[in-house]
Tab-separated table of C-alpha atoms in Angstrom:
chain	number	residue	atom	x	y	z
A	1	UNK	CA	0.000	0.000	0.000
A	2	UNK	CA	1.413	3.361	-1.061
A	3	UNK	CA	0.274	6.761	0.177
A	4	UNK	CA	1.447	9.455	-2.265
A	5	UNK	CA	4.217	7.117	-3.484
A	6	UNK	CA	5.369	6.423	0.097
A	7	UNK	CA	5.231	2.906	1.423
A	8	UNK	CA	2.764	2.468	4.280
A	9	UNK	CA	4.118	1.000	7.531
A	10	UNK	CA	2.372	-1.491	9.853
A	11	UNK	CA	0.293	-3.150	7.170
A	12	UNK	CA	-2.470	-5.470	8.436
A	13	UNK	CA	-4.032	-7.774	5.843
A	14	UNK	CA	-7.209	-9.768	6.411
A	15	UNK	CA	-9.494	-11.592	3.939
A	16	UNK	CA	-11.212	-8.501	2.549
A	17	UNK	CA	-9.657	-5.545	4.376
A	18	UNK	CA	-6.192	-4.053	4.213
A	19	UNK	CA	-5.445	-1.556	6.972
A	20	UNK	CA	-2.472	0.673	7.352
A	21	UNK	CA	-1.330	3.004	10.133
A	22	UNK	CA	-0.835	6.568	8.961
A	23	UNK	CA	1.900	8.065	11.172
A	24	UNK	CA	1.086	11.782	11.218
A	25	UNK	CA	0.901	12.008	7.458
A	26	UNK	CA	-0.222	15.640	7.589
A	27	UNK	CA	2.803	16.821	9.561
A	28	UNK	CA	5.243	14.968	7.293
A	29	UNK	CA	4.129	16.850	4.202
A	30	UNK	CA	4.421	20.397	5.556
A	31	UNK	CA	6.468	21.391	2.512
A	32	UNK	CA	3.868	20.206	0.026
A	33	UNK	CA	1.295	22.919	0.634
A	34	UNK	CA	-0.297	22.702	-2.813
A	35	UNK	CA	-2.456	19.750	-1.765
A	36	UNK	CA	-3.006	20.978	1.812
A	37	UNK	CA	-5.692	23.366	2.862
A	38	UNK	CA	-5.696	25.101	6.201
A	39	UNK	CA	-8.760	26.803	7.566
A	40	UNK	CA	-9.658	28.341	10.882
A	41	UNK	CA	-12.681	26.769	12.505
A	42	UNK	CA	-14.800	27.899	15.416
A	43	UNK	CA	-14.054	27.202	19.021
A	44	UNK	CA	-14.615	23.670	20.235
A	45	UNK	CA	-16.702	22.645	23.268
A	46	UNK	CA	-13.985	23.711	25.740
A	47	UNK	CA	-13.541	27.149	24.163
A	48	UNK	CA	-10.177	26.350	22.522
A	49	UNK	CA	-9.476	27.559	19.017
A	50	UNK	CA	-8.858	24.704	16.590
A	51	UNK	CA	-7.386	24.720	13.132
A	52	UNK	CA	-8.300	21.980	10.686
A	53	UNK	CA	-5.688	20.629	8.286
A	54	UNK	CA	-6.949	18.709	5.287
A	55	UNK	CA	-4.776	16.710	2.887
A	56	UNK	CA	-5.723	14.749	-0.168
A	57	UNK	CA	-3.676	11.585	-0.613
A	58	UNK	CA	-3.479	9.196	-3.555
A	59	UNK	CA	-3.693	5.569	-2.402
A	60	UNK	CA	-2.454	2.722	-4.571
A	61	UNK	CA	-2.274	-0.967	-3.715
A	62	UNK	CA	0.390	-3.195	-5.242
A	63	UNK	CA	0.290	-6.950	-4.711
A	64	UNK	CA	2.800	-8.852	-6.819
A	65	UNK	CA	2.147	-7.787	-10.422
A	66	UNK	CA	-1.313	-6.431	-9.528
A	67	UNK	CA	-1.502	-2.625	-9.305
A	68	UNK	CA	-4.852	-1.061	-8.314
A	69	UNK	CA	-6.208	2.133	-9.756
A	70	UNK	CA	-5.250	5.197	-7.704
A	71	UNK	CA	-7.865	6.231	-5.157
A	72	UNK	CA	-8.093	9.787	-3.835
A	73	UNK	CA	-8.673	9.998	-0.066
A	74	UNK	CA	-8.939	13.020	2.195
A	75	UNK	CA	-7.365	13.069	5.653
A	76	UNK	CA	-8.543	15.637	8.185
A	77	UNK	CA	-6.687	16.549	11.371
A	78	UNK	CA	-7.585	19.111	14.023
A	79	UNK	CA	-4.689	20.919	15.678
A	80	UNK	CA	-4.843	23.590	18.372
A	81	UNK	CA	-4.080	27.093	17.191
A	82	UNK	CA	-0.978	28.473	18.827
A	83	UNK	CA	-0.736	32.164	19.688
A	84	UNK	CA	0.867	34.131	16.920
A	85	UNK	CA	3.851	36.361	17.487
A	86	UNK	CA	1.928	39.546	16.706
A	87	UNK	CA	-0.530	38.810	19.503
A	88	UNK	CA	2.295	38.290	21.959
A	89	UNK	CA	4.079	41.462	20.830
A	90	UNK	CA	0.819	43.414	21.049
A	91	UNK	CA	0.176	42.152	24.572
A	92	UNK	CA	3.723	43.107	25.632
A	93	UNK	CA	3.354	46.591	24.169
A	94	UNK	CA	-0.031	47.057	25.852
A	95	UNK	CA	1.440	45.856	29.153
A	96	UNK	CA	4.343	48.284	28.782
A	97	UNK	CA	1.967	51.166	28.106
A	98	UNK	CA	-0.059	50.277	31.194
A	99	UNK	CA	3.105	50.140	33.330
A	100	UNK	CA	4.286	53.535	32.014
A	101	UNK	CA	0.835	55.016	32.665
A	102	UNK	CA	0.807	53.657	36.224
A	103	UNK	CA	4.296	55.038	36.896
A	104	UNK	CA	3.216	58.437	35.552
A	105	UNK	CA	0.095	58.377	37.743
A	106	UNK	CA	2.121	57.461	40.858
A	107	UNK	CA	4.638	60.274	40.170
A	108	UNK	CA	1.805	62.737	39.625
A	109	UNK	CA	0.093	61.750	42.889
A	110	UNK	CA	3.389	61.964	44.805
A	111	UNK	CA	4.079	65.443	43.430
A	112	UNK	CA	0.550	66.572	44.277
A	113	UNK	CA	0.890	65.266	47.827
A	114	UNK	CA	4.186	67.163	48.279
A	115	UNK	CA	2.550	70.374	47.031
A	116	UNK	CA	-0.329	69.898	49.486
A	117	UNK	CA	2.127	69.392	52.361
A	118	UNK	CA	4.040	72.567	51.429
A	119	UNK	CA	0.810	74.533	51.168
A	120	UNK	CA	-0.365	73.188	54.543
A	121	UNK	CA	2.948	74.182	56.196
A	122	UNK	CA	2.718	77.667	54.671
A	123	UNK	CA	-0.834	78.118	55.947
A	124	UNK	CA	0.161	76.868	59.415
A	125	UNK	CA	3.101	79.305	59.554
A	126	UNK	CA	0.833	82.213	58.584
A	127	UNK	CA	-1.702	81.176	61.229
A	128	UNK	CA	1.025	80.938	63.889
A	129	UNK	CA	2.280	84.442	62.971
A	130	UNK	CA	-1.264	85.822	63.359
A	131	UNK	CA	-1.610	84.131	66.734
A	132	UNK	CA	1.759	85.532	67.834
A	133	UNK	CA	0.762	89.056	66.727
A	134	UNK	CA	-2.578	88.787	68.558
A	135	UNK	CA	-0.874	87.430	71.664
A	136	UNK	CA	1.685	90.255	71.580
A	137	UNK	CA	-1.108	92.832	71.296
A	138	UNK	CA	-2.994	91.269	74.230
A	139	UNK	CA	0.190	91.244	76.301
A	140	UNK	CA	0.754	94.957	75.571
A	141	UNK	CA	-2.844	95.725	76.431
A	142	UNK	CA	-2.708	93.804	79.713
A	143	UNK	CA	0.634	95.408	80.600
A	144	UNK	CA	-0.742	98.903	79.979
A	145	UNK	CA	-3.787	98.096	82.121
A	146	UNK	CA	-1.527	96.928	84.910
A	147	UNK	CA	0.501	100.142	84.739
A	148	UNK	CA	-2.606	102.321	84.851
A	149	UNK	CA	-3.989	100.575	87.904
């Protein structure tokens, strides 16, 4: 039994049926993309993306001098779709932008907090000066009252 002019391994012959194991025939012919079709299918039951690879193979049976007519068969294999490089790069760029934004926000909040502290200290100093001036005026007033008595 030949599959695309390649001898089939593990041949099992019974009275009416000839079976042959096909060891990952689709992966072996990655170079021959003219007969292969790749299409993206929907998500399976578990939510995983699957890609279906189809390959048409010519099967011929040779037994002694007997050579059968070629038969065209289609093999179908589902393989999980792996993340493409652009998706990974995009996710890294988006993550970097988020990190830069968070660093900018933290710096902005820190600067704002420092400005609020400076403003609070300035207001407290002004208030203390007013209290000192009022206290000095009261002391003068009480001292003058004491002298007049």
